[in-house]
Amino acid sequence: MKRKFLLLLILLPSLLLFVQPMKTVAQDLPPGMVVGDEKGIKASKDGEYFVKVDNAMPGMSWHKNISLLNMEKDVPYHLTMLISPPKVSGSLDLSKAIQMKLTYEGKVVYEGPASGLSEKNNLQSKPLDLGTFKAGDSRSLEVDYSLSGEYTNKDFETKNKMENVWTFYAVKTKEPVVPKKDKDSKISIKSIGRLPMTGETVKQMMIIFCMGMLIVLIFLLIWKKKHKDRANISKGGE
């Protein structure tokens, strides 16, 4: 009995170490949430906006304006954006060489390599919060690229190319009726669209579940031992 009890105590915590975050299936970006640039390139229904650079030269700089518009009727959405790890080829890694600045609502929200990885930010793992869009709201995400003139022809012996995907996620938000005396009531959020449950949240739920099972097993083992001891005492009395 003691061996079984010790074995369970060892195995269950060990299982917690192997609990992996579950990935949820991404859903379509709401059709009324439009994301696109001045050249007519739009995010797909999956929220993916394709970025490709294959003609950059030393000293070159260029600008892009990405428009964000909620055309849904009476449906507000909260928008975020992630940058995928880039695919690069050629003599020069453009994802590191090209500098990118993102300006949103008049504020610089990212400044660093085009890969989305800088000393202060990691847009590959932490989404850029673009805020809540009420029906009819529109905003612009300004993108400025630049490539230093310090590079030489040697860095361009073979054609350099960079590709990555910016994925926009939408969450439908429901704004409750706020009582007059409580203007600070928080907006409740109902997840739909493309925003997945975070892996950390799922992992915590799994840990709580396993701990609950451990407590139940310990309780059952104690109860069984007491029941067995009582039975032995009864037999001894006879």
mmCIF file of C-alpha atoms in Angstrom:
data_model
loop_
_atom_site.group_PDB
_atom_site.id
_atom_site.type_symbol
_atom_site.label_atom_id
_atom_site.label_comp_id
_atom_site.label_asym_id
_atom_site.label_seq_id
_atom_site.Cartn_x
_atom_site.Cartn_y
_atom_site.Cartn_z
ATOM 1 C CA MET A 1 0.000 0.000 0.000
ATOM 2 C CA LYS A 2 2.777 2.422 0.946
ATOM 3 C CA ARG A 3 4.646 1.629 -2.262
ATOM 4 C CA LYS A 4 1.571 2.380 -4.389
ATOM 5 C CA PHE A 5 1.017 5.624 -2.508
ATOM 6 C CA LEU A 6 4.625 6.764 -3.015
ATOM 7 C CA LEU A 7 4.518 5.768 -6.681
ATOM 8 C CA LEU A 8 1.431 7.931 -7.270
ATOM 9 C CA LEU A 9 3.047 10.876 -5.489
ATOM 10 C CA ILE A 10 6.066 10.590 -7.787
ATOM 11 C CA LEU A 11 4.248 9.987 -11.067
ATOM 12 C CA LEU A 12 1.561 12.683 -10.898
ATOM 13 C CA PRO A 13 3.906 15.668 -10.378
ATOM 14 C CA SER A 14 6.118 14.253 -13.127
ATOM 15 C CA LEU A 15 3.167 14.281 -15.509
ATOM 16 C CA LEU A 16 2.707 17.997 -14.848
ATOM 17 C CA LEU A 17 6.132 18.653 -16.345
ATOM 18 C CA PHE A 18 4.990 17.209 -19.653
ATOM 19 C CA VAL A 19 1.748 19.131 -19.898
ATOM 20 C CA GLN A 20 1.990 21.094 -23.163
ATOM 21 C CA PRO A 21 -0.141 24.113 -24.139
ATOM 22 C CA MET A 22 -2.939 23.125 -26.505
ATOM 23 C CA LYS A 23 -3.256 24.961 -29.800
ATOM 24 C CA THR A 24 -6.678 26.140 -30.813
ATOM 25 C CA VAL A 25 -7.807 26.193 -34.401
ATOM 26 C CA ALA A 26 -7.759 29.692 -35.816
ATOM 27 C CA GLN A 27 -11.023 30.910 -37.252
ATOM 28 C CA ASP A 28 -11.723 33.369 -40.041
ATOM 29 C CA LEU A 29 -11.224 37.086 -39.617
ATOM 30 C CA PRO A 30 -14.680 38.709 -39.521
ATOM 31 C CA PRO A 31 -15.651 39.820 -43.068
ATOM 32 C CA GLY A 32 -16.513 43.285 -41.805
ATOM 33 C CA MET A 33 -13.025 43.823 -40.358
ATOM 34 C CA VAL A 34 -10.969 45.088 -43.306
ATOM 35 C CA VAL A 35 -7.164 45.260 -43.267
ATOM 36 C CA GLY A 36 -5.307 46.488 -46.355
ATOM 37 C CA ASP A 37 -2.670 48.875 -47.726
ATOM 38 C CA GLU A 38 -2.645 51.663 -50.314
ATOM 39 C CA LYS A 39 -1.641 49.223 -53.074
ATOM 40 C CA GLY A 40 -4.793 47.176 -52.595
ATOM 41 C CA ILE A 41 -3.087 44.289 -50.810
ATOM 42 C CA LYS A 42 -5.491 43.018 -48.155
ATOM 43 C CA ALA A 43 -5.340 40.535 -45.328
ATOM 44 C CA SER A 44 -6.894 37.185 -46.219
ATOM 45 C CA LYS A 45 -9.996 35.825 -44.513
ATOM 46 C CA ASP A 46 -7.588 34.116 -42.105
ATOM 47 C CA GLY A 47 -6.223 37.533 -41.136
ATOM 48 C CA GLU A 48 -2.891 36.989 -42.914
ATOM 49 C CA TYR A 49 -1.209 39.983 -44.551
ATOM 50 C CA PHE A 50 1.722 38.949 -46.766
ATOM 51 C CA VAL A 51 4.950 40.983 -46.646
ATOM 52 C CA LYS A 52 7.613 40.505 -49.338
ATOM 53 C CA VAL A 53 10.848 42.425 -49.936
ATOM 54 C CA ASP A 54 13.125 41.428 -52.827
ATOM 55 C CA ASN A 55 14.335 44.676 -54.406
ATOM 56 C CA ALA A 56 15.875 46.572 -51.488
ATOM 57 C CA MET A 57 19.178 48.374 -52.140
ATOM 58 C CA PRO A 58 21.655 50.187 -49.830
ATOM 59 C CA GLY A 59 20.371 53.571 -48.667
ATOM 60 C CA MET A 60 16.817 52.779 -49.727
ATOM 61 C CA SER A 61 13.779 53.721 -47.619
ATOM 62 C CA TRP A 62 10.064 53.289 -48.252
ATOM 63 C CA HIS A 63 6.718 53.788 -46.571
ATOM 64 C CA LYS A 64 3.568 51.712 -46.256
ATOM 65 C CA ASN A 65 0.166 52.640 -44.864
ATOM 66 C CA ILE A 66 -2.047 49.812 -43.599
ATOM 67 C CA SER A 67 -5.681 50.794 -43.084
ATOM 68 C CA LEU A 68 -7.811 49.098 -40.435
ATOM 69 C CA LEU A 69 -11.578 49.441 -40.733
ATOM 70 C CA ASN A 70 -14.537 47.900 -38.942
ATOM 71 C CA MET A 71 -17.485 47.761 -41.342
ATOM 72 C CA GLU A 72 -19.616 45.499 -39.160
ATOM 73 C CA LYS A 73 -22.925 46.973 -38.026
ATOM 74 C CA ASP A 74 -23.073 47.549 -34.271
ATOM 75 C CA VAL A 75 -20.350 44.951 -33.632
ATOM 76 C CA PRO A 76 -17.122 46.146 -31.962
ATOM 77 C CA TYR A 77 -13.883 44.171 -32.346
ATOM 78 C CA HIS A 78 -10.591 44.199 -30.488
ATOM 79 C CA LEU A 79 -7.660 43.836 -32.880
ATOM 80 C CA THR A 80 -4.131 42.514 -32.341
ATOM 81 C CA MET A 81 -1.296 41.582 -34.698
ATOM 82 C CA LEU A 82 1.574 39.070 -34.701
ATOM 83 C CA ILE A 83 4.539 38.826 -37.084
ATOM 84 C CA SER A 84 5.610 35.351 -38.203
ATOM 85 C CA PRO A 85 9.295 34.327 -38.277
ATOM 86 C CA PRO A 86 10.641 35.532 -41.657
ATOM 87 C CA LYS A 87 11.888 33.428 -44.540
ATOM 88 C CA VAL A 88 15.099 34.885 -45.957
ATOM 89 C CA SER A 89 17.484 34.033 -48.783
ATOM 90 C CA GLY A 90 20.521 35.634 -50.419
ATOM 91 C CA SER A 91 23.833 37.056 -49.215
ATOM 92 C CA LEU A 92 22.239 39.421 -46.697
ATOM 93 C CA ASP A 93 19.635 38.646 -44.054
ATOM 94 C CA LEU A 94 17.154 41.402 -44.845
ATOM 95 C CA SER A 95 15.029 40.606 -41.796
ATOM 96 C CA LYS A 96 17.907 41.895 -39.650
ATOM 97 C CA ALA A 97 19.408 44.471 -42.015
ATOM 98 C CA ILE A 98 16.164 46.309 -42.789
ATOM 99 C CA GLN A 99 15.024 48.583 -39.988
ATOM 100 C CA MET A 100 11.284 48.998 -39.437
ATOM 101 C CA LYS A 101 9.290 51.583 -37.523
ATOM 102 C CA LEU A 102 5.601 51.132 -36.744
ATOM 103 C CA THR A 103 3.591 54.226 -35.875
ATOM 104 C CA TYR A 104 0.038 53.853 -34.611
ATOM 105 C CA GLU A 105 -2.276 56.633 -33.519
ATOM 106 C CA GLY A 106 0.666 59.057 -33.611
ATOM 107 C CA LYS A 107 2.799 56.872 -31.328
ATOM 108 C CA VAL A 108 5.819 54.749 -32.273
ATOM 109 C CA VAL A 109 4.855 51.249 -31.103
ATOM 110 C CA TYR A 110 7.832 49.360 -32.546
ATOM 111 C CA GLU A 111 11.289 50.271 -33.803
ATOM 112 C CA GLY A 112 13.860 47.668 -34.775
ATOM 113 C CA PRO A 113 14.624 44.935 -37.335
ATOM 114 C CA ALA A 114 11.927 43.982 -39.870
ATOM 115 C CA SER A 115 11.795 40.535 -38.267
ATOM 116 C CA GLY A 116 9.739 42.000 -35.423
ATOM 117 C CA LEU A 117 12.424 41.162 -32.862
ATOM 118 C CA SER A 118 14.108 44.034 -31.053
ATOM 119 C CA GLU A 119 15.721 44.574 -27.661
ATOM 120 C CA LYS A 120 12.449 45.903 -26.259
ATOM 121 C CA ASN A 121 9.795 44.053 -28.254
ATOM 122 C CA ASN A 122 9.077 40.611 -29.643
ATOM 123 C CA LEU A 123 6.174 40.858 -32.073
ATOM 124 C CA GLN A 124 6.637 37.194 -32.985
ATOM 125 C CA SER A 125 5.339 36.061 -29.589
ATOM 126 C CA LYS A 126 3.668 39.085 -27.981
ATOM 127 C CA PRO A 127 0.836 40.555 -30.102
ATOM 128 C CA LEU A 128 0.753 44.250 -30.910
ATOM 129 C CA ASP A 129 -2.421 45.625 -29.322
ATOM 130 C CA LEU A 130 -4.327 47.744 -31.851
ATOM 131 C CA GLY A 131 -7.256 48.492 -29.570
ATOM 132 C CA THR A 132 -11.022 48.198 -29.917
ATOM 133 C CA PHE A 133 -12.797 49.185 -33.127
ATOM 134 C CA LYS A 134 -16.423 50.159 -32.810
ATOM 135 C CA ALA A 135 -18.677 49.907 -35.863
ATOM 136 C CA GLY A 136 -17.418 52.385 -38.465
ATOM 137 C CA ASP A 137 -14.067 53.042 -36.770
ATOM 138 C CA SER A 138 -10.982 53.307 -38.995
ATOM 139 C CA ARG A 139 -7.302 53.762 -38.135
ATOM 140 C CA SER A 140 -3.935 53.570 -39.876
ATOM 141 C CA LEU A 141 -0.797 51.624 -39.073
ATOM 142 C CA GLU A 142 2.154 53.508 -40.587
ATOM 143 C CA VAL A 143 5.129 51.353 -41.589
ATOM 144 C CA ASP A 144 8.537 52.867 -42.428
ATOM 145 C CA TYR A 145 11.377 50.718 -43.773
ATOM 146 C CA SER A 146 15.020 51.684 -44.289
ATOM 147 C CA LEU A 147 18.206 49.907 -45.360
ATOM 148 C CA SER A 148 21.540 51.404 -44.342
ATOM 149 C CA GLY A 149 23.866 52.706 -47.051
ATOM 150 C CA GLU A 150 26.824 51.007 -45.369
ATOM 151 C CA TYR A 151 26.207 47.794 -47.266
ATOM 152 C CA THR A 152 28.212 47.174 -50.462
ATOM 153 C CA ASN A 153 27.725 45.342 -53.733
ATOM 154 C CA LYS A 154 29.287 42.293 -52.103
ATOM 155 C CA ASP A 155 26.218 42.020 -49.890
ATOM 156 C CA PHE A 156 24.080 41.854 -53.024
ATOM 157 C CA GLU A 157 26.040 39.331 -55.094
ATOM 158 C CA THR A 158 23.000 37.085 -54.926
ATOM 159 C CA LYS A 159 19.434 38.356 -54.808
ATOM 160 C CA ASN A 160 18.296 39.026 -51.277
ATOM 161 C CA LYS A 161 14.736 38.196 -50.336
ATOM 162 C CA MET A 162 12.580 38.368 -47.221
ATOM 163 C CA GLU A 163 9.060 37.050 -46.726
ATOM 164 C CA ASN A 164 6.876 36.941 -43.654
ATOM 165 C CA VAL A 165 3.248 37.118 -42.654
ATOM 166 C CA TRP A 166 1.549 39.594 -40.370
ATOM 167 C CA THR A 167 -1.486 37.937 -38.829
ATOM 168 C CA PHE A 168 -4.328 40.085 -37.540
ATOM 169 C CA TYR A 169 -6.578 38.626 -34.850
ATOM 170 C CA ALA A 170 -10.064 39.897 -34.001
ATOM 171 C CA VAL A 171 -12.093 39.458 -30.822
ATOM 172 C CA LYS A 172 -15.739 40.411 -30.724
ATOM 173 C CA THR A 173 -16.413 42.604 -27.702
ATOM 174 C CA LYS A 174 -19.731 43.171 -26.023
ATOM 175 C CA GLU A 175 -20.228 46.491 -24.303
ATOM 176 C CA PRO A 176 -22.756 46.129 -21.454
ATOM 177 C CA VAL A 177 -25.097 48.883 -20.331
ATOM 178 C CA VAL A 178 -23.065 50.864 -17.808
ATOM 179 C CA PRO A 179 -25.018 52.036 -14.718
ATOM 180 C CA LYS A 180 -24.926 55.793 -14.171
ATOM 181 C CA LYS A 181 -23.295 55.352 -10.760
ATOM 182 C CA ASP A 182 -20.627 53.021 -12.045
ATOM 183 C CA LYS A 183 -18.940 54.408 -15.120
ATOM 184 C CA ASP A 184 -15.845 52.351 -14.493
ATOM 185 C CA SER A 185 -17.516 49.007 -15.200
ATOM 186 C CA LYS A 186 -15.285 46.861 -17.320
ATOM 187 C CA ILE A 187 -16.213 45.696 -20.795
ATOM 188 C CA SER A 188 -16.822 41.972 -20.905
ATOM 189 C CA ILE A 189 -15.101 40.199 -23.760
ATOM 190 C CA LYS A 190 -16.355 37.156 -25.617
ATOM 191 C CA SER A 191 -13.743 35.452 -27.708
ATOM 192 C CA ILE A 192 -14.626 34.752 -31.310
ATOM 193 C CA GLY A 193 -12.944 35.538 -34.594
ATOM 194 C CA ARG A 194 -9.290 34.467 -34.730
ATOM 195 C CA LEU A 195 -8.039 35.085 -31.226
ATOM 196 C CA PRO A 196 -7.032 31.710 -29.703
ATOM 197 C CA MET A 197 -6.919 30.827 -26.014
ATOM 198 C CA THR A 198 -3.348 31.314 -24.820
ATOM 199 C CA GLY A 199 -1.287 28.190 -24.201
ATOM 200 C CA GLU A 200 -0.384 29.443 -20.722
ATOM 201 C CA THR A 201 -4.059 29.541 -19.695
ATOM 202 C CA VAL A 202 -4.641 25.969 -20.885
ATOM 203 C CA LYS A 203 -1.498 24.793 -19.147
ATOM 204 C CA GLN A 204 -2.660 26.298 -15.861
ATOM 205 C CA MET A 205 -6.036 24.580 -16.241
ATOM 206 C CA MET A 206 -4.320 21.229 -16.837
ATOM 207 C CA ILE A 207 -2.114 21.708 -13.771
ATOM 208 C CA ILE A 208 -5.158 22.504 -11.602
ATOM 209 C CA PHE A 209 -6.940 19.415 -12.975
ATOM 210 C CA CYS A 210 -3.962 17.143 -12.231
ATOM 211 C CA MET A 211 -3.594 18.563 -8.727
ATOM 212 C CA GLY A 212 -7.287 17.920 -8.134
ATOM 213 C CA MET A 213 -6.892 14.308 -9.248
ATOM 214 C CA LEU A 214 -3.901 13.933 -6.926
ATOM 215 C CA ILE A 215 -5.932 15.159 -3.938
ATOM 216 C CA VAL A 216 -8.782 12.749 -4.777
ATOM 217 C CA LEU A 217 -6.361 9.804 -5.048
ATOM 218 C CA ILE A 218 -4.730 10.658 -1.714
ATOM 219 C CA PHE A 219 -8.161 10.867 -0.072
ATOM 220 C CA LEU A 220 -9.178 7.474 -1.504
ATOM 221 C CA LEU A 221 -5.937 5.833 -0.367
ATOM 222 C CA ILE A 222 -6.347 7.187 3.184
ATOM 223 C CA TRP A 223 -9.975 6.052 3.281
ATOM 224 C CA LYS A 224 -9.043 2.592 2.010
ATOM 225 C CA LYS A 225 -6.262 2.244 4.585
ATOM 226 C CA LYS A 226 -8.573 3.253 7.455
ATOM 227 C CA HIS A 227 -11.231 0.841 6.203
ATOM 228 C CA LYS A 228 -8.661 -1.962 6.074
ATOM 229 C CA ASP A 229 -7.368 -1.156 9.580
ATOM 230 C CA ARG A 230 -10.900 -1.237 10.978
ATOM 231 C CA ALA A 231 -11.501 -4.596 9.324
ATOM 232 C CA ASN A 232 -8.299 -5.993 10.862
ATOM 233 C CA ILE A 233 -9.285 -4.689 14.309
ATOM 234 C CA SER A 234 -12.711 -6.309 13.980
ATOM 235 C CA LYS A 235 -11.125 -9.635 13.059
ATOM 236 C CA GLY A 236 -8.701 -9.363 15.994
ATOM 237 C CA GLY A 237 -11.583 -8.734 18.394
ATOM 238 C CA GLU A 238 -13.304 -11.869 17.268
#
